PDB file of C-alpha atoms in Angstrom:
ATOM      1  CA  UNK A  22     -96.550  87.834-130.886  1.00 76.00           C
ATOM      2  CA  UNK A  23     -95.930  88.215-127.209  1.00 83.00           C
ATOM      3  CA  UNK A  24     -94.775  91.549-125.838  1.00 92.00           C
ATOM      4  CA  UNK A  25     -93.444  92.510-122.434  1.00 96.00           C
ATOM      5  CA  UNK A  26     -93.624  96.073-121.143  1.00 96.00           C
ATOM      6  CA  UNK A  27     -91.703  97.556-118.261  1.00 96.00           C
ATOM      7  CA  UNK A  28     -92.898 101.092-117.808  1.00 95.00           C
ATOM      8  CA  UNK A  29     -90.282 102.222-115.289  1.00 95.00           C
ATOM      9  CA  UNK A  30     -86.899 102.805-116.956  1.00 94.00           C
ATOM     10  CA  UNK A  31     -85.269 103.756-113.658  1.00 96.00           C
ATOM     11  CA  UNK A  32     -86.086 103.478-109.984  1.00 97.00           C
ATOM     12  CA  UNK A  33     -84.284 104.080-106.745  1.00 97.00           C
ATOM     13  CA  UNK A  34     -84.874 102.886-103.204  1.00 97.00           C
ATOM     14  CA  UNK A  35     -83.270 103.426 -99.854  1.00 97.00           C
ATOM     15  CA  UNK A  36     -81.409 100.536 -98.324  1.00 97.00           C
ATOM     16  CA  UNK A  37     -83.687  98.334 -96.194  1.00 97.00           C
ATOM     17  CA  UNK A  38     -86.817  99.732 -97.843  1.00 97.00           C
ATOM     18  CA  UNK A  39     -89.225  97.920-100.156  1.00 98.00           C
ATOM     19  CA  UNK A  40     -89.568  98.576-103.872  1.00 98.00           C
ATOM     20  CA  UNK A  41     -91.913  97.224-106.525  1.00 98.00           C
ATOM     21  CA  UNK A  42     -91.017  96.921-110.195  1.00 98.00           C
ATOM     22  CA  UNK A  43     -93.877  96.652-112.645  1.00 98.00           C
ATOM     23  CA  UNK A  44     -94.269  94.453-115.702  1.00 98.00           C
ATOM     24  CA  UNK A  45     -97.171  93.845-118.031  1.00 97.00           C
ATOM     25  CA  UNK A  46     -97.347  91.469-120.930  1.00 97.00           C
ATOM     26  CA  UNK A  47     -99.579  90.609-123.814  1.00 95.00           C
ATOM     27  CA  UNK A  48    -100.338  87.072-124.920  1.00 92.00           C
ATOM     28  CA  UNK A  49    -103.179  84.907-126.141  1.00 90.00           C
ATOM     29  CA  UNK A  50    -101.730  81.854-124.423  1.00 88.00           C
ATOM     30  CA  UNK A  51    -103.379  80.454-121.318  1.00 88.00           C
ATOM     31  CA  UNK A  52    -100.373  78.642-119.903  1.00 88.00           C
ATOM     32  CA  UNK A  53     -96.972  80.256-119.892  1.00 91.00           C
ATOM     33  CA  UNK A  54     -94.036  81.169-117.685  1.00 92.00           C
ATOM     34  CA  UNK A  55     -92.879  84.500-116.369  1.00 95.00           C
ATOM     35  CA  UNK A  56     -89.461  85.382-115.029  1.00 95.00           C
ATOM     36  CA  UNK A  57     -87.539  88.201-113.464  1.00 97.00           C
ATOM     37  CA  UNK A  58     -83.853  88.333-114.337  1.00 95.00           C
ATOM     38  CA  UNK A  59     -81.264  90.528-112.646  1.00 95.00           C
ATOM     39  CA  UNK A  60     -78.338  91.970-114.577  1.00 91.00           C
ATOM     40  CA  UNK A  61     -75.762  93.588-112.279  1.00 89.00           C
ATOM     41  CA  UNK A  62     -72.942  95.773-113.641  1.00 83.00           C
ATOM     42  CA  UNK A  63     -70.982  92.596-114.368  1.00 76.00           C
ATOM     43  CA  UNK A  64     -73.633  92.000-117.098  1.00 77.00           C
ATOM     44  CA  UNK A  65     -74.320  88.393-116.080  1.00 81.00           C
ATOM     45  CA  UNK A  66     -78.036  87.576-116.315  1.00 87.00           C
ATOM     46  CA  UNK A  67     -79.227  85.894-113.142  1.00 91.00           C
ATOM     47  CA  UNK A  68     -82.650  84.396-112.587  1.00 93.00           C
ATOM     48  CA  UNK A  69     -84.359  85.994-109.598  1.00 96.00           C
ATOM     49  CA  UNK A  70     -87.763  84.366-109.579  1.00 95.00           C
ATOM     50  CA  UNK A  71     -90.182  82.508-111.832  1.00 94.00           C
ATOM     51  CA  UNK A  72     -93.930  82.028-111.986  1.00 94.00           C
ATOM     52  CA  UNK A  73     -95.985  79.420-113.797  1.00 91.00           C
ATOM     53  CA  UNK A  74     -99.226  80.906-115.086  1.00 91.00           C
ATOM     54  CA  UNK A  75    -101.261  77.876-114.056  1.00 88.00           C
ATOM     55  CA  UNK A  76    -100.293  78.428-110.433  1.00 88.00           C
ATOM     56  CA  UNK A  77    -102.455  80.913-108.581  1.00 85.00           C
ATOM     57  CA  UNK A  78    -100.057  81.271-105.681  1.00 92.00           C
ATOM     58  CA  UNK A  79     -97.538  84.040-106.063  1.00 95.00           C
ATOM     59  CA  UNK A  80     -93.916  82.906-106.138  1.00 94.00           C
ATOM     60  CA  UNK A  81     -91.507  83.985-103.408  1.00 95.00           C
ATOM     61  CA  UNK A  82     -87.755  83.635-103.073  1.00 94.00           C
ATOM     62  CA  UNK A  83     -86.442  85.038 -99.806  1.00 95.00           C
ATOM     63  CA  UNK A  84     -86.691  88.843-100.105  1.00 97.00           C
ATOM     64  CA  UNK A  85     -88.157  88.656-103.603  1.00 97.00           C
ATOM     65  CA  UNK A  86     -91.822  88.067-104.326  1.00 97.00           C
ATOM     66  CA  UNK A  87     -94.169  88.631-107.215  1.00 97.00           C
ATOM     67  CA  UNK A  88     -97.709  89.851-107.577  1.00 97.00           C
ATOM     68  CA  UNK A  89     -99.094  87.860-110.487  1.00 96.00           C
ATOM     69  CA  UNK A  90    -102.424  89.092-111.794  1.00 95.00           C
ATOM     70  CA  UNK A  91    -103.281  86.822-114.700  1.00 94.00           C
ATOM     71  CA  UNK A  92    -106.462  88.562-115.782  1.00 94.00           C
ATOM     72  CA  UNK A  93    -104.682  91.900-115.841  1.00 95.00           C
ATOM     73  CA  UNK A  94    -101.571  90.342-117.409  1.00 96.00           C
ATOM     74  CA  UNK A  95     -99.449  91.932-114.746  1.00 97.00           C
ATOM     75  CA  UNK A  96     -96.364  90.517-113.079  1.00 97.00           C
ATOM     76  CA  UNK A  97     -94.691  92.871-110.608  1.00 98.00           C
ATOM     77  CA  UNK A  98     -91.591  92.166-108.549  1.00 98.00           C
ATOM     78  CA  UNK A  99     -91.344  93.241-104.932  1.00 98.00           C
ATOM     79  CA  UNK A 100     -87.961  93.474-103.278  1.00 98.00           C
ATOM     80  CA  UNK A 101     -88.114  93.706 -99.505  1.00 98.00           C
ATOM     81  CA  UNK A 102     -85.298  94.914 -97.247  1.00 97.00           C
ATOM     82  CA  UNK A 103     -83.383  96.229-100.264  1.00 98.00           C
ATOM     83  CA  UNK A 104     -79.635  95.749-100.182  1.00 97.00           C
ATOM     84  CA  UNK A 105     -76.852  97.548-102.008  1.00 96.00           C
ATOM     85  CA  UNK A 106     -76.174  94.350-103.927  1.00 95.00           C
ATOM     86  CA  UNK A 107     -79.651  94.558-105.429  1.00 96.00           C
ATOM     87  CA  UNK A 108     -78.481  97.460-107.593  1.00 96.00           C
ATOM     88  CA  UNK A 109     -78.883  96.167-111.148  1.00 96.00           C
ATOM     89  CA  UNK A 110     -81.010  96.129-114.261  1.00 94.00           C
ATOM     90  CA  UNK A 111     -84.092  93.982-113.812  1.00 96.00           C
ATOM     91  CA  UNK A 112     -85.709  92.334-116.801  1.00 96.00           C
ATOM     92  CA  UNK A 113     -89.133  90.815-116.898  1.00 97.00           C
ATOM     93  CA  UNK A 114     -89.387  87.908-119.348  1.00 96.00           C
ATOM     94  CA  UNK A 115     -92.121  85.758-120.844  1.00 95.00           C
ATOM     95  CA  UNK A 116     -91.937  82.251-122.186  1.00 91.00           C
ATOM     96  CA  UNK A 117     -94.647  80.423-124.131  1.00 86.00           C
ATOM     97  CA  UNK A 118     -95.779  77.007-122.996  1.00 75.00           C
ATOM     98  CA  UNK A 119     -93.044  74.456-122.846  1.00 64.00           C
ATOM     99  CA  UNK A 120     -91.807  73.118-126.150  1.00 64.00           C
ATOM    100  CA  UNK A 121     -88.218  72.582-125.146  1.00 62.00           C
ATOM    101  CA  UNK A 122     -86.615  75.323-127.149  1.00 73.00           C
ATOM    102  CA  UNK A 123     -88.957  78.198-126.535  1.00 82.00           C
ATOM    103  CA  UNK A 124     -87.099  81.501-126.317  1.00 90.00           C
ATOM    104  CA  UNK A 125     -87.560  84.163-123.708  1.00 93.00           C
ATOM    105  CA  UNK A 126     -89.169  87.470-124.635  1.00 94.00           C
ATOM    106  CA  UNK A 127     -87.746  90.288-122.540  1.00 95.00           C
ATOM    107  CA  UNK A 128     -88.965  93.703-121.538  1.00 95.00           C
ATOM    108  CA  UNK A 129     -86.716  96.739-121.837  1.00 92.00           C
ATOM    109  CA  UNK A 130     -85.670  96.564-118.230  1.00 94.00           C
ATOM    110  CA  UNK A 131     -85.779  98.725-115.122  1.00 96.00           C
ATOM    111  CA  UNK A 132     -82.559 100.105-113.693  1.00 95.00           C
ATOM    112  CA  UNK A 133     -82.759  99.874-109.916  1.00 97.00           C
ATOM    113  CA  UNK A 134     -80.407 101.817-107.684  1.00 97.00           C
ATOM    114  CA  UNK A 135     -80.275 101.027-103.986  1.00 97.00           C
ATOM    115  CA  UNK A 136     -79.049 104.022-102.032  1.00 97.00           C
ATOM    116  CA  UNK A 137     -77.236 103.756 -98.721  1.00 95.00           C
TER     117      UNK A 137
ATOM    118  CA  UNK B  23     -71.839  75.107-109.336  1.00 75.00           C
ATOM    119  CA  UNK B  24     -71.958  74.514-113.114  1.00 80.00           C
ATOM    120  CA  UNK B  25     -72.072  77.623-115.227  1.00 89.00           C
ATOM    121  CA  UNK B  26     -72.190  78.741-118.825  1.00 93.00           C
ATOM    122  CA  UNK B  27     -68.924  80.261-120.016  1.00 94.00           C
ATOM    123  CA  UNK B  28     -68.263  82.512-122.991  1.00 96.00           C
ATOM    124  CA  UNK B  29     -65.124  83.612-124.762  1.00 95.00           C
ATOM    125  CA  UNK B  30     -63.859  86.131-125.477  1.00 96.00           C
ATOM    126  CA  UNK B  31     -65.290  88.616-123.023  1.00 94.00           C
ATOM    127  CA  UNK B  32     -64.666  91.442-125.497  1.00 96.00           C
ATOM    128  CA  UNK B  33     -64.087  91.232-129.239  1.00 97.00           C
ATOM    129  CA  UNK B  34     -63.172  94.183-131.425  1.00 97.00           C
ATOM    130  CA  UNK B  35     -63.358  93.720-135.169  1.00 97.00           C
ATOM    131  CA  UNK B  36     -63.401  95.694-138.380  1.00 97.00           C
ATOM    132  CA  UNK B  37     -66.576  95.989-140.403  1.00 97.00           C
ATOM    133  CA  UNK B  38     -66.808  93.191-142.943  1.00 97.00           C
ATOM    134  CA  UNK B  39     -64.722  90.750-140.922  1.00 97.00           C
ATOM    135  CA  UNK B  40     -65.928  87.392-139.692  1.00 97.00           C
ATOM    136  CA  UNK B  41     -66.194  86.746-135.970  1.00 98.00           C
ATOM    137  CA  UNK B  42     -66.858  83.610-133.991  1.00 97.00           C
ATOM    138  CA  UNK B  43     -68.231  83.863-130.488  1.00 97.00           C
ATOM    139  CA  UNK B  44     -67.785  80.815-128.313  1.00 97.00           C
ATOM    140  CA  UNK B  45     -69.872  79.366-125.551  1.00 97.00           C
ATOM    141  CA  UNK B  46     -69.558  76.295-123.363  1.00 96.00           C
ATOM    142  CA  UNK B  47     -73.019  75.412-122.045  1.00 94.00           C
ATOM    143  CA  UNK B  48     -73.626  73.467-118.870  1.00 92.00           C
ATOM    144  CA  UNK B  49     -72.627  69.903-119.607  1.00 89.00           C
ATOM    145  CA  UNK B  50     -75.938  68.044-119.231  1.00 85.00           C
ATOM    146  CA  UNK B  51     -78.043  70.700-120.913  1.00 89.00           C
ATOM    147  CA  UNK B  52     -79.747  69.984-124.214  1.00 88.00           C
ATOM    148  CA  UNK B  53     -81.151  73.315-125.393  1.00 90.00           C
ATOM    149  CA  UNK B  54     -78.972  76.220-126.400  1.00 94.00           C
ATOM    150  CA  UNK B  55     -79.697  79.823-127.222  1.00 95.00           C
ATOM    151  CA  UNK B  56     -78.067  83.014-128.401  1.00 97.00           C
ATOM    152  CA  UNK B  57     -79.427  86.400-127.437  1.00 97.00           C
ATOM    153  CA  UNK B  58     -78.068  89.858-128.050  1.00 96.00           C
ATOM    154  CA  UNK B  59     -78.389  93.157-126.248  1.00 92.00           C
ATOM    155  CA  UNK B  60     -77.580  96.372-128.044  1.00 93.00           C
ATOM    156  CA  UNK B  61     -76.319  98.931-125.525  1.00 87.00           C
ATOM    157  CA  UNK B  62     -79.191 100.428-123.594  1.00 82.00           C
ATOM    158  CA  UNK B  63     -81.797  98.221-125.212  1.00 85.00           C
ATOM    159  CA  UNK B  64     -83.580  95.038-124.307  1.00 87.00           C
ATOM    160  CA  UNK B  65     -82.281  91.530-124.679  1.00 92.00           C
ATOM    161  CA  UNK B  66     -83.381  90.015-127.991  1.00 95.00           C
ATOM    162  CA  UNK B  67     -83.594  86.391-129.015  1.00 95.00           C
ATOM    163  CA  UNK B  68     -81.479  85.299-131.969  1.00 97.00           C
ATOM    164  CA  UNK B  69     -81.621  81.526-132.262  1.00 96.00           C
ATOM    165  CA  UNK B  70     -82.289  78.305-130.393  1.00 94.00           C
ATOM    166  CA  UNK B  71     -80.567  75.001-131.050  1.00 93.00           C
ATOM    167  CA  UNK B  72     -81.428  71.437-130.140  1.00 90.00           C
ATOM    168  CA  UNK B  73     -80.295  68.026-131.329  1.00 88.00           C
ATOM    169  CA  UNK B  74     -77.688  69.570-133.602  1.00 90.00           C
ATOM    170  CA  UNK B  75     -80.049  71.774-135.515  1.00 92.00           C
ATOM    171  CA  UNK B  76     -81.690  75.149-135.303  1.00 93.00           C
ATOM    172  CA  UNK B  77     -85.079  74.968-133.614  1.00 91.00           C
ATOM    173  CA  UNK B  78     -86.197  78.536-133.943  1.00 91.00           C
ATOM    174  CA  UNK B  79     -84.701  81.804-135.117  1.00 93.00           C
ATOM    175  CA  UNK B  80     -85.709  85.432-135.066  1.00 94.00           C
ATOM    176  CA  UNK B  81     -85.799  87.950-137.892  1.00 93.00           C
ATOM    177  CA  UNK B  82     -82.431  89.239-136.709  1.00 94.00           C
ATOM    178  CA  UNK B  83     -80.801  85.899-137.438  1.00 96.00           C
ATOM    179  CA  UNK B  84     -80.295  86.360-141.171  1.00 94.00           C
ATOM    180  CA  UNK B  85     -77.906  84.663-143.574  1.00 94.00           C
ATOM    181  CA  UNK B  86     -74.952  86.460-142.008  1.00 96.00           C
ATOM    182  CA  UNK B  87     -75.370  84.412-138.858  1.00 97.00           C
ATOM    183  CA  UNK B  88     -74.764  80.746-138.253  1.00 97.00           C
ATOM    184  CA  UNK B  89     -74.480  78.482-135.223  1.00 96.00           C
ATOM    185  CA  UNK B  90     -72.663  75.268-134.663  1.00 94.00           C
ATOM    186  CA  UNK B  91     -71.946  72.739-131.959  1.00 91.00           C
ATOM    187  CA  UNK B  92     -68.741  71.348-133.403  1.00 85.00           C
ATOM    188  CA  UNK B  93     -67.526  69.031-130.686  1.00 86.00           C
ATOM    189  CA  UNK B  94     -70.305  68.291-128.218  1.00 79.00           C
ATOM    190  CA  UNK B  95     -69.211  70.921-125.734  1.00 86.00           C
ATOM    191  CA  UNK B  96     -68.750  74.225-127.553  1.00 93.00           C
ATOM    192  CA  UNK B  97     -71.614  76.183-129.049  1.00 95.00           C
ATOM    193  CA  UNK B  98     -70.547  78.899-131.462  1.00 97.00           C
ATOM    194  CA  UNK B  99     -72.149  81.879-133.120  1.00 98.00           C
ATOM    195  CA  UNK B 100     -70.537  83.050-136.347  1.00 97.00           C
ATOM    196  CA  UNK B 101     -71.170  86.386-137.969  1.00 97.00           C
ATOM    197  CA  UNK B 102     -69.909  86.138-141.525  1.00 96.00           C
ATOM    198  CA  UNK B 103     -69.445  89.779-142.431  1.00 95.00           C
ATOM    199  CA  UNK B 104     -69.915  92.095-139.491  1.00 97.00           C
ATOM    200  CA  UNK B 105     -71.781  95.379-139.733  1.00 96.00           C
ATOM    201  CA  UNK B 106     -71.632  98.367-137.413  1.00 96.00           C
ATOM    202  CA  UNK B 107     -75.095  97.512-136.128  1.00 95.00           C
ATOM    203  CA  UNK B 108     -73.876  94.096-134.954  1.00 97.00           C
ATOM    204  CA  UNK B 109     -72.114  95.842-132.078  1.00 97.00           C
ATOM    205  CA  UNK B 110     -73.805  94.459-129.001  1.00 96.00           C
ATOM    206  CA  UNK B 111     -73.487  92.155-126.036  1.00 95.00           C
ATOM    207  CA  UNK B 112     -74.076  88.558-127.078  1.00 97.00           C
ATOM    208  CA  UNK B 113     -75.357  86.130-124.473  1.00 96.00           C
ATOM    209  CA  UNK B 114     -75.348  82.388-124.698  1.00 96.00           C
ATOM    210  CA  UNK B 115     -77.832  80.413-122.613  1.00 95.00           C
ATOM    211  CA  UNK B 116     -78.546  76.761-122.023  1.00 93.00           C
ATOM    212  CA  UNK B 117     -81.375  74.777-120.532  1.00 89.00           C
ATOM    213  CA  UNK B 118     -81.840  71.278-119.228  1.00 84.00           C
ATOM    214  CA  UNK B 119     -84.054  68.621-120.716  1.00 69.00           C
ATOM    215  CA  UNK B 120     -87.143  70.651-119.999  1.00 58.00           C
ATOM    216  CA  UNK B 121     -90.388  69.920-118.273  1.00 54.00           C
ATOM    217  CA  UNK B 122     -92.875  71.961-116.354  1.00 51.00           C
ATOM    218  CA  UNK B 123     -90.514  72.479-113.454  1.00 53.00           C
ATOM    219  CA  UNK B 124     -87.271  72.757-115.314  1.00 62.00           C
ATOM    220  CA  UNK B 125     -87.591  75.761-117.571  1.00 74.00           C
ATOM    221  CA  UNK B 126     -84.757  77.990-116.395  1.00 83.00           C
ATOM    222  CA  UNK B 127     -82.330  79.225-118.977  1.00 89.00           C
ATOM    223  CA  UNK B 128     -78.844  79.720-117.557  1.00 91.00           C
ATOM    224  CA  UNK B 129     -76.967  82.606-119.085  1.00 93.00           C
ATOM    225  CA  UNK B 130     -73.291  83.103-119.707  1.00 94.00           C
ATOM    226  CA  UNK B 131     -71.510  86.351-118.843  1.00 92.00           C
ATOM    227  CA  UNK B 132     -71.706  87.603-122.419  1.00 94.00           C
ATOM    228  CA  UNK B 133     -69.297  88.681-125.127  1.00 96.00           C
ATOM    229  CA  UNK B 134     -69.153  92.359-125.948  1.00 95.00           C
ATOM    230  CA  UNK B 135     -68.703  92.728-129.716  1.00 97.00           C
ATOM    231  CA  UNK B 136     -67.498  96.066-131.037  1.00 97.00           C
ATOM    232  CA  UNK B 137     -67.508  96.564-134.799  1.00 97.00           C
ATOM    233  CA  UNK B 138     -65.428  99.499-136.023  1.00 96.00           C
TER     234      UNK B 138
END
């Protein structure tokens, strides 16, 4: 079974600074998908960024980027120019190769606080 | 922008009672999911649903749980006889037809279930 580990329960960062959230996972699959979801206090889960394992290039979405190390099974999220609105729980998630109804496997989350 | 909706936002029930949590997925989506998040813990997969039948379910999804898509728009989760440990946030999610570039699950805002 796949597992996802987020070793940082809580982190804080000053506004405008950069922060990196770590995530490791365990799988025997070669192709898979990785995601970072944001859950603000409103509790809505919002997709931040995704990475396909067969792509070597790290995904980027504006201020958000990932460092995907397939051999190390590591998938960290970097948030640049942190904003107060980035304050949220961040969940790393894994999905097996596409079969249409494959569920997401989540880590325990990292609570990020952006401080003014 | 289309979104997944869930009702009610908060449900309080007595132990042993039946509850039905409702979700309206995004209209052209074909794959549907229920997840739950016990307070302070990670998001856990319950069940996936496609073509009017369960595709996959977790160990949590025992005989007390059932899902239904009664009218082509709603997607419901029924808990037959609630237990204290069913208290959690329940998230519905939906996904489009699938494919290597279309693997995002869109989440609803959740229903907080409190069992007394």
